[in-house]
């Protein structure tokens, strides 16, 4: 079971209602500040995330300095995805309703998930299926901060420290049994007064 080993209620949310209704209004805003956005782009560039890339739980902007060769954006709001200028393919899909990605096996080079992992109610299932669609050596790169929609974030995330949130994402990778060991990094300085940016990533297990 998805919640096996996690505390009771870990994946509950204050608003357990239909996610489709919550995300129906388009929100053309950025969810982290400019310094954190720059840190996301720097990380993608350092890692060489540049081929056929899947942007999970995406919206109207993907934080690449240079667009990948082909970017597939998957999210909940069609208007936001249509407005994403980097996107070559747009997929409207609710991962909480169905954690299986509507994509064939081994079809993307890398996958990214920016400031959205805290909303997943079946994260281990999602991570396992991301591994399915990754080509050999492909990576899943998760970045996150401390700004959230509190009614839609899982309770386990809401009450965790920043360090514990990194551990939570590491545990998702581990429990999926589909990835190599993770790398964890804080991508903004510890004395940065704006939004902090953390990252956890790993390559698909061979």
JSON list of C-alpha atoms in Angstrom, two decimals:
[
{"chain": "A", "resi": 1, "resn": "UNK", "atom": "CA", "xyz": [0.00, 0.00, 0.00]},
{"chain": "A", "resi": 2, "resn": "UNK", "atom": "CA", "xyz": [1.13, 3.56, -0.74]},
{"chain": "A", "resi": 3, "resn": "UNK", "atom": "CA", "xyz": [1.01, 4.70, 2.89]},
{"chain": "A", "resi": 4, "resn": "UNK", "atom": "CA", "xyz": [2.62, 1.59, 4.38]},
{"chain": "A", "resi": 5, "resn": "UNK", "atom": "CA", "xyz": [5.32, 2.67, 6.80]},
{"chain": "A", "resi": 6, "resn": "UNK", "atom": "CA", "xyz": [4.20, 6.30, 6.86]},
{"chain": "A", "resi": 7, "resn": "UNK", "atom": "CA", "xyz": [2.33, 7.69, 9.88]},
{"chain": "A", "resi": 8, "resn": "UNK", "atom": "CA", "xyz": [-1.48, 7.44, 9.78]},
{"chain": "A", "resi": 9, "resn": "UNK", "atom": "CA", "xyz": [-2.96, 10.38, 7.87]},
{"chain": "A", "resi": 10, "resn": "UNK", "atom": "CA", "xyz": [0.39, 11.30, 6.29]},
{"chain": "A", "resi": 11, "resn": "UNK", "atom": "CA", "xyz": [-1.17, 11.64, 2.83]},
{"chain": "A", "resi": 12, "resn": "UNK", "atom": "CA", "xyz": [-4.41, 13.28, 4.00]},
{"chain": "A", "resi": 13, "resn": "UNK", "atom": "CA", "xyz": [-5.14, 16.88, 3.00]},
{"chain": "A", "resi": 14, "resn": "UNK", "atom": "CA", "xyz": [-7.27, 19.62, 4.53]},
{"chain": "A", "resi": 15, "resn": "UNK", "atom": "CA", "xyz": [-9.12, 19.84, 1.23]},
{"chain": "A", "resi": 16, "resn": "UNK", "atom": "CA", "xyz": [-9.80, 16.34, 0.03]},
{"chain": "A", "resi": 17, "resn": "UNK", "atom": "CA", "xyz": [-12.17, 17.56, -2.65]},
{"chain": "A", "resi": 18, "resn": "UNK", "atom": "CA", "xyz": [-11.84, 17.24, -6.41]},
{"chain": "A", "resi": 19, "resn": "UNK", "atom": "CA", "xyz": [-8.42, 18.47, -7.53]},
{"chain": "A", "resi": 20, "resn": "UNK", "atom": "CA", "xyz": [-9.85, 19.15, -10.97]},
{"chain": "A", "resi": 21, "resn": "UNK", "atom": "CA", "xyz": [-12.17, 21.77, -9.51]},
{"chain": "A", "resi": 22, "resn": "UNK", "atom": "CA", "xyz": [-9.42, 23.35, -7.41]},
{"chain": "A", "resi": 23, "resn": "UNK", "atom": "CA", "xyz": [-7.05, 23.70, -10.36]},
{"chain": "A", "resi": 24, "resn": "UNK", "atom": "CA", "xyz": [-9.73, 24.68, -12.90]},
{"chain": "A", "resi": 25, "resn": "UNK", "atom": "CA", "xyz": [-9.05, 28.45, -12.61]},
{"chain": "A", "resi": 26, "resn": "UNK", "atom": "CA", "xyz": [-5.86, 29.35, -14.46]},
{"chain": "A", "resi": 27, "resn": "UNK", "atom": "CA", "xyz": [-3.18, 30.85, -12.20]},
{"chain": "A", "resi": 28, "resn": "UNK", "atom": "CA", "xyz": [-0.65, 32.76, -14.26]},
{"chain": "A", "resi": 29, "resn": "UNK", "atom": "CA", "xyz": [1.71, 33.36, -11.37]},
{"chain": "A", "resi": 30, "resn": "UNK", "atom": "CA", "xyz": [5.09, 32.01, -10.33]},
{"chain": "A", "resi": 31, "resn": "UNK", "atom": "CA", "xyz": [5.17, 30.05, -7.09]},
{"chain": "A", "resi": 32, "resn": "UNK", "atom": "CA", "xyz": [8.75, 30.88, -6.05]},
{"chain": "A", "resi": 33, "resn": "UNK", "atom": "CA", "xyz": [10.77, 34.09, -6.21]},
{"chain": "A", "resi": 34, "resn": "UNK", "atom": "CA", "xyz": [13.26, 35.05, -8.91]},
{"chain": "A", "resi": 35, "resn": "UNK", "atom": "CA", "xyz": [16.30, 33.78, -7.01]},
{"chain": "A", "resi": 36, "resn": "UNK", "atom": "CA", "xyz": [14.74, 30.34, -6.51]},
{"chain": "A", "resi": 37, "resn": "UNK", "atom": "CA", "xyz": [13.63, 30.26, -10.16]},
{"chain": "A", "resi": 38, "resn": "UNK", "atom": "CA", "xyz": [17.20, 31.02, -11.21]},
{"chain": "A", "resi": 39, "resn": "UNK", "atom": "CA", "xyz": [18.43, 28.20, -8.96]},
{"chain": "A", "resi": 40, "resn": "UNK", "atom": "CA", "xyz": [16.11, 25.74, -10.72]},
{"chain": "A", "resi": 41, "resn": "UNK", "atom": "CA", "xyz": [17.44, 26.79, -14.11]},
{"chain": "A", "resi": 42, "resn": "UNK", "atom": "CA", "xyz": [21.04, 26.56, -12.92]},
{"chain": "A", "resi": 43, "resn": "UNK", "atom": "CA", "xyz": [20.47, 23.03, -11.66]},
{"chain": "A", "resi": 44, "resn": "UNK", "atom": "CA", "xyz": [18.89, 21.87, -14.93]},
{"chain": "A", "resi": 45, "resn": "UNK", "atom": "CA", "xyz": [21.85, 23.36, -16.81]},
{"chain": "A", "resi": 46, "resn": "UNK", "atom": "CA", "xyz": [24.42, 21.75, -14.50]},
{"chain": "A", "resi": 47, "resn": "UNK", "atom": "CA", "xyz": [22.79, 18.34, -14.86]},
{"chain": "A", "resi": 48, "resn": "UNK", "atom": "CA", "xyz": [22.40, 18.67, -18.62]},
{"chain": "A", "resi": 49, "resn": "UNK", "atom": "CA", "xyz": [18.63, 18.28, -18.66]},
{"chain": "A", "resi": 50, "resn": "UNK", "atom": "CA", "xyz": [18.29, 19.13, -22.32]},
{"chain": "A", "resi": 51, "resn": "UNK", "atom": "CA", "xyz": [16.95, 16.29, -24.47]},
{"chain": "A", "resi": 52, "resn": "UNK", "atom": "CA", "xyz": [13.40, 14.93, -24.54]},
{"chain": "A", "resi": 53, "resn": "UNK", "atom": "CA", "xyz": [12.15, 16.10, -21.13]},
{"chain": "A", "resi": 54, "resn": "UNK", "atom": "CA", "xyz": [8.92, 15.55, -19.19]},
{"chain": "A", "resi": 55, "resn": "UNK", "atom": "CA", "xyz": [7.88, 18.40, -16.88]},
{"chain": "A", "resi": 56, "resn": "UNK", "atom": "CA", "xyz": [5.52, 16.89, -14.29]},
{"chain": "A", "resi": 57, "resn": "UNK", "atom": "CA", "xyz": [2.74, 18.90, -12.63]},
{"chain": "A", "resi": 58, "resn": "UNK", "atom": "CA", "xyz": [3.67, 21.79, -14.88]},
{"chain": "A", "resi": 59, "resn": "UNK", "atom": "CA", "xyz": [1.96, 25.07, -15.73]},
{"chain": "A", "resi": 60, "resn": "UNK", "atom": "CA", "xyz": [2.51, 28.10, -17.95]},
{"chain": "A", "resi": 61, "resn": "UNK", "atom": "CA", "xyz": [6.24, 28.36, -17.28]},
{"chain": "A", "resi": 62, "resn": "UNK", "atom": "CA", "xyz": [9.07, 25.83, -17.09]},
{"chain": "A", "resi": 63, "resn": "UNK", "atom": "CA", "xyz": [12.22, 27.15, -15.50]},
{"chain": "A", "resi": 64, "resn": "UNK", "atom": "CA", "xyz": [14.83, 26.18, -18.09]},
{"chain": "A", "resi": 65, "resn": "UNK", "atom": "CA", "xyz": [17.47, 28.69, -19.09]},
{"chain": "A", "resi": 66, "resn": "UNK", "atom": "CA", "xyz": [17.49, 27.12, -22.54]},
{"chain": "A", "resi": 67, "resn": "UNK", "atom": "CA", "xyz": [14.50, 25.09, -23.75]},
{"chain": "A", "resi": 68, "resn": "UNK", "atom": "CA", "xyz": [15.16, 21.34, -24.02]},
{"chain": "A", "resi": 69, "resn": "UNK", "atom": "CA", "xyz": [15.15, 19.79, -27.48]},
{"chain": "A", "resi": 70, "resn": "UNK", "atom": "CA", "xyz": [11.61, 18.60, -26.77]},
{"chain": "A", "resi": 71, "resn": "UNK", "atom": "CA", "xyz": [9.57, 19.46, -23.69]},
{"chain": "A", "resi": 72, "resn": "UNK", "atom": "CA", "xyz": [6.42, 17.59, -22.70]},
{"chain": "A", "resi": 73, "resn": "UNK", "atom": "CA", "xyz": [4.40, 19.37, -20.01]},
{"chain": "A", "resi": 74, "resn": "UNK", "atom": "CA", "xyz": [1.91, 17.46, -17.88]},
{"chain": "A", "resi": 75, "resn": "UNK", "atom": "CA", "xyz": [-0.42, 19.32, -15.57]},
{"chain": "A", "resi": 76, "resn": "UNK", "atom": "CA", "xyz": [-3.96, 19.97, -14.41]},
{"chain": "A", "resi": 77, "resn": "UNK", "atom": "CA", "xyz": [-4.90, 23.21, -16.19]},
{"chain": "A", "resi": 78, "resn": "UNK", "atom": "CA", "xyz": [-5.19, 23.22, -19.97]},
{"chain": "A", "resi": 79, "resn": "UNK", "atom": "CA", "xyz": [-5.01, 27.02, -20.26]},
{"chain": "A", "resi": 80, "resn": "UNK", "atom": "CA", "xyz": [-1.76, 27.16, -18.31]},
{"chain": "A", "resi": 81, "resn": "UNK", "atom": "CA", "xyz": [-0.19, 24.38, -20.35]},
{"chain": "A", "resi": 82, "resn": "UNK", "atom": "CA", "xyz": [-1.26, 26.00, -23.62]},
{"chain": "A", "resi": 83, "resn": "UNK", "atom": "CA", "xyz": [0.46, 29.22, -22.51]},
{"chain": "A", "resi": 84, "resn": "UNK", "atom": "CA", "xyz": [3.79, 27.47, -21.87]},
{"chain": "A", "resi": 85, "resn": "UNK", "atom": "CA", "xyz": [6.03, 28.71, -24.70]},
{"chain": "A", "resi": 86, "resn": "UNK", "atom": "CA", "xyz": [8.61, 25.93, -24.30]},
{"chain": "A", "resi": 87, "resn": "UNK", "atom": "CA", "xyz": [6.13, 23.06, -24.61]},
{"chain": "A", "resi": 88, "resn": "UNK", "atom": "CA", "xyz": [6.12, 20.77, -27.63]},
{"chain": "A", "resi": 89, "resn": "UNK", "atom": "CA", "xyz": [3.50, 18.44, -26.14]},
{"chain": "A", "resi": 90, "resn": "UNK", "atom": "CA", "xyz": [0.82, 19.25, -23.56]},
{"chain": "A", "resi": 91, "resn": "UNK", "atom": "CA", "xyz": [-0.86, 16.57, -21.43]},
{"chain": "A", "resi": 92, "resn": "UNK", "atom": "CA", "xyz": [-3.75, 17.31, -19.07]},
{"chain": "A", "resi": 93, "resn": "UNK", "atom": "CA", "xyz": [-3.65, 14.61, -16.41]},
{"chain": "A", "resi": 94, "resn": "UNK", "atom": "CA", "xyz": [-4.36, 14.29, -12.66]},
{"chain": "A", "resi": 95, "resn": "UNK", "atom": "CA", "xyz": [-1.65, 12.17, -11.06]},
{"chain": "A", "resi": 96, "resn": "UNK", "atom": "CA", "xyz": [-3.58, 11.90, -7.80]},
{"chain": "A", "resi": 97, "resn": "UNK", "atom": "CA", "xyz": [-6.53, 10.37, -9.62]},
{"chain": "A", "resi": 98, "resn": "UNK", "atom": "CA", "xyz": [-4.32, 8.14, -11.78]},
{"chain": "A", "resi": 99, "resn": "UNK", "atom": "CA", "xyz": [-0.60, 7.89, -11.01]},
{"chain": "A", "resi": 100, "resn": "UNK", "atom": "CA", "xyz": [0.10, 6.11, -14.30]},
{"chain": "A", "resi": 101, "resn": "UNK", "atom": "CA", "xyz": [1.47, 8.48, -16.92]},
{"chain": "A", "resi": 102, "resn": "UNK", "atom": "CA", "xyz": [-0.28, 8.41, -20.32]},
{"chain": "A", "resi": 103, "resn": "UNK", "atom": "CA", "xyz": [3.04, 7.80, -22.07]},
{"chain": "A", "resi": 104, "resn": "UNK", "atom": "CA", "xyz": [4.82, 4.74, -23.51]},
{"chain": "A", "resi": 105, "resn": "UNK", "atom": "CA", "xyz": [7.78, 3.03, -21.89]},
{"chain": "A", "resi": 106, "resn": "UNK", "atom": "CA", "xyz": [11.24, 4.59, -22.18]},
{"chain": "A", "resi": 107, "resn": "UNK", "atom": "CA", "xyz": [10.10, 7.64, -24.15]},
{"chain": "A", "resi": 108, "resn": "UNK", "atom": "CA", "xyz": [11.86, 10.53, -22.33]},
{"chain": "A", "resi": 109, "resn": "UNK", "atom": "CA", "xyz": [15.47, 11.29, -21.43]},
{"chain": "A", "resi": 110, "resn": "UNK", "atom": "CA", "xyz": [14.79, 13.08, -18.13]},
{"chain": "A", "resi": 111, "resn": "UNK", "atom": "CA", "xyz": [11.84, 14.18, -15.99]},
{"chain": "A", "resi": 112, "resn": "UNK", "atom": "CA", "xyz": [11.52, 17.19, -13.70]},
{"chain": "A", "resi": 113, "resn": "UNK", "atom": "CA", "xyz": [9.01, 18.14, -11.02]},
{"chain": "A", "resi": 114, "resn": "UNK", "atom": "CA", "xyz": [9.23, 21.73, -9.78]},
{"chain": "A", "resi": 115, "resn": "UNK", "atom": "CA", "xyz": [7.54, 22.86, -6.51]},
{"chain": "A", "resi": 116, "resn": "UNK", "atom": "CA", "xyz": [4.77, 20.27, -6.82]},
{"chain": "A", "resi": 117, "resn": "UNK", "atom": "CA", "xyz": [5.91, 17.04, -5.17]},
{"chain": "A", "resi": 118, "resn": "UNK", "atom": "CA", "xyz": [4.19, 18.10, -1.92]},
{"chain": "A", "resi": 119, "resn": "UNK", "atom": "CA", "xyz": [0.76, 17.70, -3.55]},
{"chain": "A", "resi": 120, "resn": "UNK", "atom": "CA", "xyz": [1.13, 14.05, -4.55]},
{"chain": "A", "resi": 121, "resn": "UNK", "atom": "CA", "xyz": [-1.08, 11.65, -2.61]},
{"chain": "A", "resi": 122, "resn": "UNK", "atom": "CA", "xyz": [0.40, 8.54, -4.29]},
{"chain": "A", "resi": 123, "resn": "UNK", "atom": "CA", "xyz": [4.00, 9.67, -4.78]},
{"chain": "A", "resi": 124, "resn": "UNK", "atom": "CA", "xyz": [5.65, 6.25, -4.69]},
{"chain": "A", "resi": 125, "resn": "UNK", "atom": "CA", "xyz": [3.36, 5.01, -7.46]},
{"chain": "A", "resi": 126, "resn": "UNK", "atom": "CA", "xyz": [4.07, 8.16, -9.48]},
{"chain": "A", "resi": 127, "resn": "UNK", "atom": "CA", "xyz": [7.86, 7.85, -9.03]},
{"chain": "A", "resi": 128, "resn": "UNK", "atom": "CA", "xyz": [7.72, 4.21, -10.06]},
{"chain": "A", "resi": 129, "resn": "UNK", "atom": "CA", "xyz": [5.83, 5.08, -13.22]},
{"chain": "A", "resi": 130, "resn": "UNK", "atom": "CA", "xyz": [8.18, 7.95, -14.01]},
{"chain": "A", "resi": 131, "resn": "UNK", "atom": "CA", "xyz": [10.97, 5.37, -14.00]},
{"chain": "A", "resi": 132, "resn": "UNK", "atom": "CA", "xyz": [8.95, 3.36, -16.52]},
{"chain": "A", "resi": 133, "resn": "UNK", "atom": "CA", "xyz": [8.85, 6.21, -19.04]},
{"chain": "A", "resi": 134, "resn": "UNK", "atom": "CA", "xyz": [12.51, 7.20, -18.55]},
{"chain": "A", "resi": 135, "resn": "UNK", "atom": "CA", "xyz": [15.13, 5.90, -20.92]},
{"chain": "A", "resi": 136, "resn": "UNK", "atom": "CA", "xyz": [18.15, 4.08, -19.41]},
{"chain": "A", "resi": 137, "resn": "UNK", "atom": "CA", "xyz": [20.16, 6.56, -17.37]},
{"chain": "A", "resi": 138, "resn": "UNK", "atom": "CA", "xyz": [17.32, 9.06, -17.29]},
{"chain": "A", "resi": 139, "resn": "UNK", "atom": "CA", "xyz": [16.81, 11.10, -14.14]},
{"chain": "A", "resi": 140, "resn": "UNK", "atom": "CA", "xyz": [13.92, 12.45, -12.12]},
{"chain": "A", "resi": 141, "resn": "UNK", "atom": "CA", "xyz": [14.80, 15.87, -10.68]},
{"chain": "A", "resi": 142, "resn": "UNK", "atom": "CA", "xyz": [12.53, 17.18, -7.90]},
{"chain": "A", "resi": 143, "resn": "UNK", "atom": "CA", "xyz": [12.87, 20.78, -6.70]},
{"chain": "A", "resi": 144, "resn": "UNK", "atom": "CA", "xyz": [10.80, 22.34, -3.94]},
{"chain": "A", "resi": 145, "resn": "UNK", "atom": "CA", "xyz": [10.59, 25.30, -1.58]},
{"chain": "A", "resi": 146, "resn": "UNK", "atom": "CA", "xyz": [8.40, 26.26, 1.37]},
{"chain": "A", "resi": 147, "resn": "UNK", "atom": "CA", "xyz": [5.58, 28.04, -0.48]},
{"chain": "A", "resi": 148, "resn": "UNK", "atom": "CA", "xyz": [2.52, 25.87, -0.94]},
{"chain": "A", "resi": 149, "resn": "UNK", "atom": "CA", "xyz": [-1.25, 25.72, -1.24]},
{"chain": "A", "resi": 150, "resn": "UNK", "atom": "CA", "xyz": [-1.71, 24.54, 2.37]},
{"chain": "A", "resi": 151, "resn": "UNK", "atom": "CA", "xyz": [-5.13, 23.01, 1.83]},
{"chain": "A", "resi": 152, "resn": "UNK", "atom": "CA", "xyz": [-3.84, 20.76, -0.98]},
{"chain": "A", "resi": 153, "resn": "UNK", "atom": "CA", "xyz": [-0.43, 19.79, 0.37]},
{"chain": "A", "resi": 154, "resn": "UNK", "atom": "CA", "xyz": [-0.31, 16.47, 2.22]},
{"chain": "A", "resi": 155, "resn": "UNK", "atom": "CA", "xyz": [-0.29, 16.74, 6.00]},
{"chain": "A", "resi": 156, "resn": "UNK", "atom": "CA", "xyz": [3.04, 14.95, 6.29]},
{"chain": "A", "resi": 157, "resn": "UNK", "atom": "CA", "xyz": [4.63, 17.76, 4.29]},
{"chain": "A", "resi": 158, "resn": "UNK", "atom": "CA", "xyz": [2.91, 20.58, 6.14]},
{"chain": "A", "resi": 159, "resn": "UNK", "atom": "CA", "xyz": [4.29, 19.55, 9.52]},
{"chain": "A", "resi": 160, "resn": "UNK", "atom": "CA", "xyz": [7.80, 18.63, 8.35]},
{"chain": "A", "resi": 161, "resn": "UNK", "atom": "CA", "xyz": [10.95, 20.73, 8.65]},
{"chain": "A", "resi": 162, "resn": "UNK", "atom": "CA", "xyz": [12.90, 21.67, 5.53]},
{"chain": "A", "resi": 163, "resn": "UNK", "atom": "CA", "xyz": [15.40, 18.90, 6.24]},
{"chain": "A", "resi": 164, "resn": "UNK", "atom": "CA", "xyz": [12.61, 16.40, 6.81]},
{"chain": "A", "resi": 165, "resn": "UNK", "atom": "CA", "xyz": [11.03, 17.36, 3.48]},
{"chain": "A", "resi": 166, "resn": "UNK", "atom": "CA", "xyz": [14.24, 16.39, 1.75]},
{"chain": "A", "resi": 167, "resn": "UNK", "atom": "CA", "xyz": [14.14, 13.08, 3.61]},
{"chain": "A", "resi": 168, "resn": "UNK", "atom": "CA", "xyz": [10.52, 12.54, 2.55]},
{"chain": "A", "resi": 169, "resn": "UNK", "atom": "CA", "xyz": [11.40, 12.89, -1.14]},
{"chain": "A", "resi": 170, "resn": "UNK", "atom": "CA", "xyz": [14.41, 10.61, -0.71]},
{"chain": "A", "resi": 171, "resn": "UNK", "atom": "CA", "xyz": [12.05, 8.05, 0.83]},
{"chain": "A", "resi": 172, "resn": "UNK", "atom": "CA", "xyz": [9.72, 8.29, -2.18]},
{"chain": "A", "resi": 173, "resn": "UNK", "atom": "CA", "xyz": [12.64, 7.44, -4.45]},
{"chain": "A", "resi": 174, "resn": "UNK", "atom": "CA", "xyz": [13.75, 4.61, -2.18]},
{"chain": "A", "resi": 175, "resn": "UNK", "atom": "CA", "xyz": [10.31, 3.07, -1.82]},
{"chain": "A", "resi": 176, "resn": "UNK", "atom": "CA", "xyz": [9.73, 3.13, -5.57]},
{"chain": "A", "resi": 177, "resn": "UNK", "atom": "CA", "xyz": [12.63, 0.66, -5.91]},
{"chain": "A", "resi": 178, "resn": "UNK", "atom": "CA", "xyz": [13.18, 2.06, -9.39]},
{"chain": "A", "resi": 179, "resn": "UNK", "atom": "CA", "xyz": [16.05, 4.52, -8.94]},
{"chain": "A", "resi": 180, "resn": "UNK", "atom": "CA", "xyz": [19.73, 4.64, -8.09]},
{"chain": "A", "resi": 181, "resn": "UNK", "atom": "CA", "xyz": [20.77, 6.39, -4.83]},
{"chain": "A", "resi": 182, "resn": "UNK", "atom": "CA", "xyz": [19.62, 9.99, -4.57]},
{"chain": "A", "resi": 183, "resn": "UNK", "atom": "CA", "xyz": [21.52, 13.27, -4.47]},
{"chain": "A", "resi": 184, "resn": "UNK", "atom": "CA", "xyz": [20.19, 15.95, -2.10]},
{"chain": "A", "resi": 185, "resn": "UNK", "atom": "CA", "xyz": [21.19, 19.60, -2.29]},
{"chain": "A", "resi": 186, "resn": "UNK", "atom": "CA", "xyz": [20.16, 23.01, -1.07]},
{"chain": "A", "resi": 187, "resn": "UNK", "atom": "CA", "xyz": [20.41, 25.24, -4.14]},
{"chain": "A", "resi": 188, "resn": "UNK", "atom": "CA", "xyz": [20.03, 28.63, -2.45]},
{"chain": "A", "resi": 189, "resn": "UNK", "atom": "CA", "xyz": [22.42, 29.84, 0.29]},
{"chain": "A", "resi": 190, "resn": "UNK", "atom": "CA", "xyz": [21.46, 29.00, 3.86]},
{"chain": "A", "resi": 191, "resn": "UNK", "atom": "CA", "xyz": [21.44, 32.73, 4.70]},
{"chain": "A", "resi": 192, "resn": "UNK", "atom": "CA", "xyz": [19.25, 33.59, 1.70]},
{"chain": "A", "resi": 193, "resn": "UNK", "atom": "CA", "xyz": [16.27, 35.66, 2.87]},
{"chain": "A", "resi": 194, "resn": "UNK", "atom": "CA", "xyz": [14.00, 34.75, 0.00]},
{"chain": "A", "resi": 195, "resn": "UNK", "atom": "CA", "xyz": [12.46, 31.41, -0.94]},
{"chain": "A", "resi": 196, "resn": "UNK", "atom": "CA", "xyz": [14.76, 28.48, -0.24]},
{"chain": "A", "resi": 197, "resn": "UNK", "atom": "CA", "xyz": [15.24, 25.96, -3.04]},
{"chain": "A", "resi": 198, "resn": "UNK", "atom": "CA", "xyz": [15.99, 22.31, -2.37]},
{"chain": "A", "resi": 199, "resn": "UNK", "atom": "CA", "xyz": [16.57, 19.53, -4.86]},
{"chain": "A", "resi": 200, "resn": "UNK", "atom": "CA", "xyz": [16.55, 15.74, -4.78]},
{"chain": "A", "resi": 201, "resn": "UNK", "atom": "CA", "xyz": [17.34, 13.73, -7.89]},
{"chain": "A", "resi": 202, "resn": "UNK", "atom": "CA", "xyz": [18.29, 10.24, -9.01]},
{"chain": "A", "resi": 203, "resn": "UNK", "atom": "CA", "xyz": [18.80, 8.22, -12.16]},
{"chain": "A", "resi": 204, "resn": "UNK", "atom": "CA", "xyz": [16.57, 5.34, -13.16]},
{"chain": "A", "resi": 205, "resn": "UNK", "atom": "CA", "xyz": [17.93, 2.05, -11.93]},
{"chain": "A", "resi": 206, "resn": "UNK", "atom": "CA", "xyz": [19.38, -0.08, -14.70]}
]
